[in-house]
Every structure is written in structure tokens, then in C-alpha cells.
mmCIF file of C-alpha atoms and ligand atoms in Angstrom:
data_model
loop_
_atom_site.group_PDB
_atom_site.id
_atom_site.type_symbol
_atom_site.label_atom_id
_atom_site.label_comp_id
_atom_site.label_asym_id
_atom_site.label_seq_id
_atom_site.Cartn_x
_atom_site.Cartn_y
_atom_site.Cartn_z
ATOM 1 C CA MET A 1 -11.333 57.042 6.685
ATOM 2 C CA LYS A 2 -9.173 56.359 4.134
ATOM 3 C CA LYS A 3 -8.435 58.265 1.049
ATOM 4 C CA SER A 4 -7.315 57.766 -1.877
ATOM 5 C CA ILE A 5 -5.098 60.084 -4.760
ATOM 6 C CA LEU A 6 -4.426 59.268 -7.992
ATOM 7 C CA CYS A 7 -2.094 62.418 -8.972
ATOM 8 C CA VAL A 8 -0.553 62.429 -12.680
ATOM 9 C CA LEU A 9 2.494 63.570 -12.697
ATOM 10 C CA ALA A 10 3.159 65.770 -16.245
ATOM 11 C CA SER A 11 6.785 66.772 -15.369
ATOM 12 C CA SER A 12 7.494 68.106 -18.322
ATOM 13 C CA LEU A 13 4.902 70.544 -18.357
ATOM 14 C CA VAL A 14 6.074 70.933 -14.317
ATOM 15 C CA LEU A 15 1.956 70.395 -13.695
ATOM 16 C CA THR A 16 0.604 68.114 -10.995
ATOM 17 C CA VAL A 17 -3.480 66.842 -11.535
ATOM 18 C CA CYS A 18 -4.969 65.176 -8.249
ATOM 19 C CA ALA A 19 -7.914 63.473 -8.424
ATOM 20 C CA GLN A 20 -9.404 62.479 -4.988
ATOM 21 C CA GLN A 21 -11.856 59.767 -4.983
ATOM 22 C CA PRO A 22 -15.056 60.759 -3.418
ATOM 23 C CA PRO A 23 -15.208 59.945 0.529
ATOM 24 C CA VAL A 24 -17.296 56.422 1.235
ATOM 25 C CA ASP A 25 -20.551 56.444 1.806
ATOM 26 C CA ARG A 26 -21.731 54.535 4.700
ATOM 27 C CA LYS A 27 -25.512 54.554 4.339
ATOM 28 C CA THR A 28 -24.555 52.885 0.840
ATOM 29 C CA ARG A 29 -21.711 51.330 1.253
ATOM 30 C CA GLY A 30 -22.156 47.080 0.909
ATOM 31 C CA CYS A 31 -25.243 47.771 -0.714
ATOM 32 C CA GLY A 32 -23.949 46.309 -4.389
ATOM 33 C CA ASP A 33 -22.241 43.683 -2.917
ATOM 34 C CA PRO A 34 -23.292 40.124 -3.430
ATOM 35 C CA PRO A 35 -25.498 38.491 -0.601
ATOM 36 C CA GLY A 36 -22.538 35.212 -0.856
ATOM 37 C CA TYR A 37 -20.040 33.219 -2.837
ATOM 38 C CA SER A 38 -19.997 30.072 -4.843
ATOM 39 C CA ASP A 39 -16.047 30.176 -5.568
ATOM 40 C CA THR A 40 -14.648 29.542 -2.108
ATOM 41 C CA PRO A 41 -12.988 26.887 -0.390
ATOM 42 C CA VAL A 42 -15.751 24.065 1.439
ATOM 43 C CA ILE A 43 -15.969 24.405 4.971
ATOM 44 C CA PRO A 44 -14.243 21.041 6.480
ATOM 45 C CA GLY A 45 -16.397 18.893 7.406
ATOM 46 C CA GLN A 46 -19.635 20.393 5.394
ATOM 47 C CA PRO A 47 -21.187 20.204 2.427
ATOM 48 C CA TRP A 48 -21.270 23.904 2.251
ATOM 49 C CA LYS A 49 -18.586 26.723 1.091
ATOM 50 C CA VAL A 50 -16.910 29.586 3.164
ATOM 51 C CA HIS A 51 -20.117 32.276 3.157
ATOM 52 C CA ASP A 52 -21.810 30.254 0.382
ATOM 53 C CA ILE A 53 -24.325 31.976 -1.199
ATOM 54 C CA ALA A 54 -26.716 28.909 -1.798
ATOM 55 C CA ARG A 55 -26.658 28.084 2.503
ATOM 56 C CA PRO A 56 -30.225 28.541 3.792
ATOM 57 C CA HIS A 57 -30.768 31.529 6.219
ATOM 58 C CA PRO A 58 -31.967 30.110 9.930
ATOM 59 C CA ALA A 59 -35.712 30.995 10.598
ATOM 60 C CA LYS A 60 -36.375 34.382 12.303
ATOM 61 C CA VAL A 61 -37.019 33.751 16.509
ATOM 62 C CA PRO A 62 -36.430 37.222 17.622
ATOM 63 C CA GLY A 63 -35.973 36.663 21.285
ATOM 64 C CA THR A 64 -35.705 39.213 24.020
ATOM 65 C CA VAL A 65 -32.653 41.133 25.228
ATOM 66 C CA VAL A 66 -31.061 39.308 28.801
ATOM 67 C CA THR A 67 -29.564 41.846 31.238
ATOM 68 C CA THR A 68 -28.008 40.120 33.745
ATOM 69 C CA PRO A 69 -25.681 41.841 35.989
ATOM 70 C CA PRO A 70 -22.222 40.989 36.594
ATOM 71 C CA PRO A 71 -21.861 37.936 38.906
ATOM 72 C CA ALA A 72 -20.454 38.529 41.959
ATOM 73 C CA ASP A 73 -16.631 36.792 40.403
ATOM 74 C CA ALA A 74 -17.231 37.992 37.376
ATOM 75 C CA VAL A 75 -14.564 40.557 36.211
ATOM 76 C CA VAL A 76 -16.162 43.711 34.778
ATOM 77 C CA LEU A 77 -14.512 44.416 31.524
ATOM 78 C CA PHE A 78 -17.082 47.624 31.052
ATOM 79 C CA ASN A 79 -19.499 49.158 33.430
ATOM 80 C CA GLY A 80 -20.630 52.000 30.968
ATOM 81 C CA LYS A 81 -18.128 54.230 32.770
ATOM 82 C CA ASP A 82 -14.228 54.100 30.654
ATOM 83 C CA LEU A 83 -12.297 51.215 29.028
ATOM 84 C CA SER A 84 -9.552 51.041 31.304
ATOM 85 C CA GLN A 85 -9.677 47.310 30.920
ATOM 86 C CA TRP A 86 -9.125 47.477 27.464
ATOM 87 C CA LYS A 87 -6.565 48.692 25.188
ATOM 88 C CA SER A 88 -5.781 49.000 21.233
ATOM 89 C CA TYR A 89 -3.311 49.007 18.846
ATOM 90 C CA ALA A 90 -1.912 51.035 15.727
ATOM 91 C CA ARG A 91 0.766 50.131 13.634
ATOM 92 C CA GLY A 92 2.285 47.309 15.937
ATOM 93 C CA ARG A 93 2.306 49.310 19.425
ATOM 94 C CA GLU A 94 0.113 49.314 21.714
ATOM 95 C CA VAL A 95 -2.482 52.586 21.831
ATOM 96 C CA THR A 96 -5.262 54.099 24.066
ATOM 97 C CA PRO A 97 -8.487 52.501 22.813
ATOM 98 C CA GLN A 98 -9.878 55.718 20.409
ATOM 99 C CA TRP A 99 -13.441 53.901 21.018
ATOM 100 C CA LYS A 100 -15.982 56.646 22.333
ATOM 101 C CA VAL A 101 -17.580 56.146 25.407
ATOM 102 C CA GLU A 102 -20.691 57.864 26.461
ATOM 103 C CA ASN A 103 -24.244 57.576 27.986
ATOM 104 C CA GLY A 104 -23.066 54.271 29.672
ATOM 105 C CA TYR A 105 -22.069 52.435 26.275
ATOM 106 C CA ALA A 106 -18.690 52.529 24.454
ATOM 107 C CA GLU A 107 -19.577 52.891 20.617
ATOM 108 C CA VAL A 108 -17.247 51.571 17.952
ATOM 109 C CA ALA A 109 -15.100 54.733 16.776
ATOM 110 C CA GLY A 110 -11.390 55.635 15.579
ATOM 111 C CA ARG A 111 -9.494 52.932 14.408
ATOM 112 C CA GLY A 112 -8.248 50.239 16.092
ATOM 113 C CA ASP A 113 -10.361 47.024 17.750
ATOM 114 C CA VAL A 114 -10.571 47.050 21.366
ATOM 115 C CA VAL A 115 -8.497 44.021 22.960
ATOM 116 C CA THR A 116 -8.784 42.866 26.721
ATOM 117 C CA LYS A 117 -5.628 43.542 29.340
ATOM 118 C CA GLN A 118 -6.004 40.195 30.626
ATOM 119 C CA GLN A 119 -5.728 36.991 29.241
ATOM 120 C CA PHE A 120 -8.563 34.124 29.239
ATOM 121 C CA GLY A 121 -8.971 30.725 28.610
ATOM 122 C CA ASP A 122 -12.679 28.927 28.922
ATOM 123 C CA ILE A 123 -14.724 31.628 29.733
ATOM 124 C CA GLN A 124 -18.137 32.702 30.677
ATOM 125 C CA LEU A 125 -19.073 35.922 29.151
ATOM 126 C CA HIS A 126 -21.736 38.159 28.460
ATOM 127 C CA LEU A 127 -22.255 41.282 26.999
ATOM 128 C CA GLU A 128 -25.079 43.393 25.241
ATOM 129 C CA TRP A 129 -24.584 45.406 21.976
ATOM 130 C CA GLN A 130 -26.615 47.959 19.831
ATOM 131 C CA VAL A 131 -27.148 48.821 16.566
ATOM 132 C CA PRO A 132 -27.870 52.315 16.291
ATOM 133 C CA SER A 133 -30.757 53.262 13.519
ATOM 134 C CA PRO A 134 -31.046 54.380 10.844
ATOM 135 C CA VAL A 135 -28.389 51.694 9.885
ATOM 136 C CA GLU A 136 -25.587 52.529 7.598
ATOM 137 C CA GLY A 137 -24.171 50.037 4.722
ATOM 138 C CA CYS A 138 -25.764 46.629 3.460
ATOM 139 C CA GLY A 139 -24.521 43.860 3.999
ATOM 140 C CA GLN A 140 -21.303 43.327 5.672
ATOM 141 C CA TRP A 141 -20.757 46.651 5.873
ATOM 142 C CA ALA A 142 -24.389 46.973 8.251
ATOM 143 C CA ALA A 143 -22.996 47.339 11.273
ATOM 144 C CA ASN A 144 -20.855 45.167 11.578
ATOM 145 C CA SER A 145 -18.376 44.071 14.492
ATOM 146 C CA GLY A 146 -17.434 40.796 16.702
ATOM 147 C CA VAL A 147 -16.527 39.454 19.222
ATOM 148 C CA ILE A 148 -13.450 37.623 18.437
ATOM 149 C CA LEU A 149 -12.442 35.086 21.346
ATOM 150 C CA MET A 150 -8.940 34.718 22.127
ATOM 151 C CA GLY A 151 -8.225 36.975 19.100
ATOM 152 C CA ARG A 152 -9.166 34.166 16.883
ATOM 153 C CA TYR A 153 -12.939 32.756 16.716
ATOM 154 C CA GLU A 154 -15.705 35.239 15.894
ATOM 155 C CA ILE A 155 -18.825 35.422 17.008
ATOM 156 C CA GLN A 156 -20.269 37.685 14.555
ATOM 157 C CA VAL A 157 -22.720 41.093 15.556
ATOM 158 C CA LEU A 158 -24.300 42.754 12.471
ATOM 159 C CA GLU A 159 -27.647 44.177 12.072
ATOM 160 C CA SER A 160 -29.740 41.094 10.977
ATOM 161 C CA PHE A 161 -32.926 41.788 11.449
ATOM 162 C CA ASN A 162 -33.921 43.478 8.090
ATOM 163 C CA SER A 163 -30.264 43.422 6.202
ATOM 164 C CA VAL A 164 -29.344 40.118 4.644
ATOM 165 C CA THR A 165 -26.042 38.753 3.729
ATOM 166 C CA TYR A 166 -24.335 34.583 3.873
ATOM 167 C CA ALA A 167 -26.111 32.781 6.326
ATOM 168 C CA ASP A 168 -22.176 32.311 8.077
ATOM 169 C CA GLY A 169 -21.530 35.917 8.198
ATOM 170 C CA GLN A 170 -25.314 37.190 10.001
ATOM 171 C CA ALA A 171 -25.571 38.168 13.305
ATOM 172 C CA SER A 172 -24.294 35.305 16.107
ATOM 173 C CA ALA A 173 -22.496 32.995 13.342
ATOM 174 C CA ILE A 174 -19.482 31.823 14.205
ATOM 175 C CA TYR A 175 -17.770 33.457 10.880
ATOM 176 C CA GLY A 176 -17.435 31.961 8.228
ATOM 177 C CA GLN A 177 -18.490 28.676 9.499
ATOM 178 C CA PHE A 178 -21.721 27.887 10.767
ATOM 179 C CA PRO A 179 -24.759 30.559 11.171
ATOM 180 C CA PRO A 180 -26.732 30.424 13.609
ATOM 181 C CA ARG A 181 -28.927 27.851 14.404
ATOM 182 C CA ALA A 182 -32.076 30.733 14.432
ATOM 183 C CA ASN A 183 -32.169 34.093 13.948
ATOM 184 C CA ALA A 184 -32.932 35.638 17.211
ATOM 185 C CA SER A 185 -31.766 39.785 15.850
ATOM 186 C CA LEU A 186 -33.750 42.679 17.411
ATOM 187 C CA ALA A 187 -34.504 45.485 15.288
ATOM 188 C CA PRO A 188 -31.794 48.959 15.036
ATOM 189 C CA GLY A 189 -31.895 50.759 18.029
ATOM 190 C CA GLN A 190 -32.970 48.140 20.540
ATOM 191 C CA TRP A 191 -30.084 46.374 22.736
ATOM 192 C CA GLN A 192 -29.312 42.539 22.292
ATOM 193 C CA SER A 193 -27.194 40.271 23.769
ATOM 194 C CA TYR A 194 -24.770 37.216 23.671
ATOM 195 C CA ASP A 195 -24.234 35.181 26.856
ATOM 196 C CA ILE A 196 -20.971 32.731 25.338
ATOM 197 C CA LEU A 197 -19.723 29.896 27.042
ATOM 198 C CA PHE A 198 -16.182 29.840 25.066
ATOM 199 C CA GLU A 199 -14.022 26.055 25.833
ATOM 200 C CA ALA A 200 -10.239 26.739 24.396
ATOM 201 C CA PRO A 201 -8.426 24.127 22.062
ATOM 202 C CA LYS A 202 -5.912 21.528 24.029
ATOM 203 C CA TRP A 203 -2.729 21.250 22.287
ATOM 204 C CA GLU A 204 -0.097 18.121 23.120
ATOM 205 C CA GLY A 205 2.908 20.089 21.584
ATOM 206 C CA SER A 206 1.881 21.052 18.156
ATOM 207 C CA LYS A 207 -1.214 18.664 17.967
ATOM 208 C CA MET A 208 -4.933 20.271 18.929
ATOM 209 C CA VAL A 209 -6.220 17.388 21.631
ATOM 210 C CA LYS A 210 -9.448 19.024 22.038
ATOM 211 C CA ALA A 211 -11.255 22.054 19.107
ATOM 212 C CA PRO A 212 -12.247 24.836 20.674
ATOM 213 C CA THR A 213 -15.669 25.075 21.658
ATOM 214 C CA VAL A 214 -18.643 27.374 22.247
ATOM 215 C CA THR A 215 -22.487 27.813 23.022
ATOM 216 C CA VAL A 216 -24.198 30.863 22.126
ATOM 217 C CA ILE A 217 -27.290 32.390 23.769
ATOM 218 C CA HIS A 218 -28.294 35.715 21.865
ATOM 219 C CA ASN A 219 -31.083 37.689 23.445
ATOM 220 C CA GLY A 220 -32.280 34.479 25.308
ATOM 221 C CA VAL A 221 -32.272 31.885 22.440
ATOM 222 C CA MET A 222 -29.715 29.663 21.602
ATOM 223 C CA VAL A 223 -28.122 29.652 18.653
ATOM 224 C CA HIS A 224 -25.069 27.309 19.010
ATOM 225 C CA HIS A 225 -24.479 24.572 21.694
ATOM 226 C CA ARG A 226 -20.706 23.191 22.338
ATOM 227 C CA GLN A 227 -20.030 23.994 18.177
ATOM 228 C CA GLU A 228 -16.417 23.042 17.511
ATOM 229 C CA PHE A 229 -15.051 25.387 15.771
ATOM 230 C CA VAL A 230 -13.015 24.369 12.374
ATOM 231 C CA GLY A 231 -10.818 26.798 11.809
ATOM 232 C CA GLN A 232 -9.920 30.294 12.935
ATOM 233 C CA MET A 233 -11.739 33.338 11.794
ATOM 234 C CA ALA A 234 -11.155 34.364 8.096
ATOM 235 C CA HIS A 235 -13.181 36.342 4.626
ATOM 236 C CA ARG A 236 -13.357 34.044 2.005
ATOM 237 C CA ILE A 237 -10.909 31.282 2.766
ATOM 238 C CA HIS A 238 -10.410 28.436 5.226
ATOM 239 C CA LYS A 239 -7.873 29.585 7.747
ATOM 240 C CA PRO A 240 -6.755 26.353 9.883
ATOM 241 C CA PHE A 241 -6.080 26.407 13.337
ATOM 242 C CA GLU A 242 -3.001 27.776 14.397
ATOM 243 C CA VAL A 243 -1.114 27.297 18.033
ATOM 244 C CA HIS A 244 -1.526 29.410 20.410
ATOM 245 C CA GLY A 245 -1.086 29.546 24.519
ATOM 246 C CA PRO A 246 -4.377 28.190 27.009
ATOM 247 C CA GLU A 247 -4.925 32.428 27.321
ATOM 248 C CA ALA A 248 -5.280 35.396 25.307
ATOM 249 C CA PRO A 249 -6.970 38.501 25.044
ATOM 250 C CA LEU A 250 -10.975 39.008 24.395
ATOM 251 C CA THR A 251 -11.302 41.410 21.430
ATOM 252 C CA LEU A 252 -14.096 43.250 20.164
ATOM 253 C CA GLN A 253 -14.043 44.430 16.455
ATOM 254 C CA ASN A 254 -13.704 47.407 15.030
ATOM 255 C CA HIS A 255 -15.211 47.165 11.273
ATOM 256 C CA ASP A 256 -14.956 51.223 10.694
ATOM 257 C CA ALA A 257 -18.890 51.029 11.589
ATOM 258 C CA THR A 258 -20.811 52.369 14.558
ATOM 259 C CA VAL A 259 -21.812 49.488 16.776
ATOM 260 C CA ARG A 260 -22.379 50.019 20.661
ATOM 261 C CA PHE A 261 -21.798 47.787 23.881
ATOM 262 C CA ARG A 262 -22.529 47.868 27.140
ATOM 263 C CA ASN A 263 -22.426 45.697 29.924
ATOM 264 C CA ILE A 264 -19.673 43.140 29.252
ATOM 265 C CA TRP A 265 -18.926 41.066 32.299
ATOM 266 C CA ILE A 266 -16.472 37.851 32.005
ATOM 267 C CA ARG A 267 -16.215 34.721 34.024
ATOM 268 C CA PRO A 268 -12.747 32.539 33.940
ATOM 269 C CA LEU A 269 -14.027 28.826 33.815
ATOM 270 C CA LYS A 270 -10.320 27.938 35.341
ATOM 271 C CA GLY A 271 -10.403 24.359 36.478
ATOM 272 C CA TYR A 272 -13.863 24.298 34.546
ATOM 273 C CA ASP A 273 -14.380 20.395 33.704
ATOM 274 C CA THR A 274 -14.113 20.659 29.987
ATOM 275 C CA LYS A 275 -13.683 17.501 28.626
HETATM 276 MG MG1 MG B 301 -17.232 41.594 12.566
#
């Protein structure tokens, strides 16, 4: 937790008065925030602005968690025991993840995202996540995390069963670009699942010749179908694509909110015909 200290130095009296701001209350954090914006740029190819306060929310279609065990050729990224397949960064240096591992899940804790040691391009990804009950915070602070494909393209993780935020930032949204086609969220305390098919972008030099696409199944409900991203993940702005390599690590976001993950596996789809 960051602590801001305001110090007023009355040097003539050799007196230092320091007023420390109260710690952030995680239970009410974000509860006064507006549920969207109207001063943000228009999303390319859409009539909506980034995090548009007027953008309709999808219908609620609560699904059922899918708990598929890893297929024989999957890379098991987390089997409930340790985060040995992951790393974190602190001040630009690689460090051991600070996330908690207990009771078969990994829980966001400490500082830093967790990033896979292995890099991936086209993938099939399965993971399960849970928002602990009671939920801390509101809106974008209600159990925010994220599945960040290639470290650039986020599928949002958030409490969206009760909590309301802008449509392109709710659970399973392509953050800042596309709301899910349905709100398949389950109540806090229940495990939820994402099954994701991601096709990496293709470049010829600095020119993108194929945009990245994603298909997302949230709790057994299709919420994106081979949807093309229109840029990289960003808050309140449109961030254009940046050239990157054919493979990159997968990231799970630490948004300083308590979220749990379990049963994470990935199948690289090298050689898969993605035309
Ligand atoms: Mg997020």
C-alpha cells in the first residue's frame, strides 16, 4: 500500500509537522467513481468512446464454471501447488512472485503482476478465477485483475455479478475496446472459468498484416468470437498497436485487489492454420 506523507517544514522553528494520509479503505475504494466517461477518445471502428458511460451493458446470462483438466499436451502453468512457471518484476528486475499460494489456488498479493517464464503465440488457454466474498471496493476496484495476452491484450477479470462499471471494462471485456456479448458472471465466492483462443498478430516488418483475435468462453458462455483487437490495453485512451515478436509471456494482473486463480493450463497452437 502506498503512503503519501505531506510534511511541512517550519525551518525557522526547527519544527517538522507531518500529516500522513489515512490508509486506503479497500472496502469503499472506487465507490464514488463515475461508472464511465464521456471525455475519452472514440474507439477506432466503433461509435463508442473508450469506457463510454453511455455504452449499453450486455444481458445477464449467468453460466456454469467449466473445470476442464489439462489435456495431455498442455503446458500446466499452475496446478495449485506453486508458481514455479511464473516470475514477477520489481523496479525492472526479475523477482520471485509475491502472490500467495494456499488451498490449491494462487491469490493476488504483494506487488507485481505474475508473468509466465515461457513465451507463447497462438494459444488455447484455460483458467479459473474467483472473487472472494465479501467483495472489497466498487467499479474498477471490485476485485480487478486481468488475463493479459502477450502482455498487451487484456481480458478483464472483475466482479460483475453485482458491481457495475463501464461496459468495456466489466468481466470478460476486451478491456477498453469491446464489452462481452453476455454477462456470464457468477456471484462472488463462486469459481468462474475462462476458455480463451487467441491468435497472435502477424507483422511484415513494421506493418501489421493480421490483427490479433480472441474467442472467449466465460463460464461456458461465448462472450467474444474471433474478435479482432483494435489496439493494446490502455485506460482512458486508445493505444495503437506496437510491433512485437511472434511470442510473448502471458501475464496475470495485480491490480491491488484480492482475486484467486486455479487450474491454469495452456496449449500452444504452433502450426495451427489461423488464416
Ligand atoms: Mg484488469
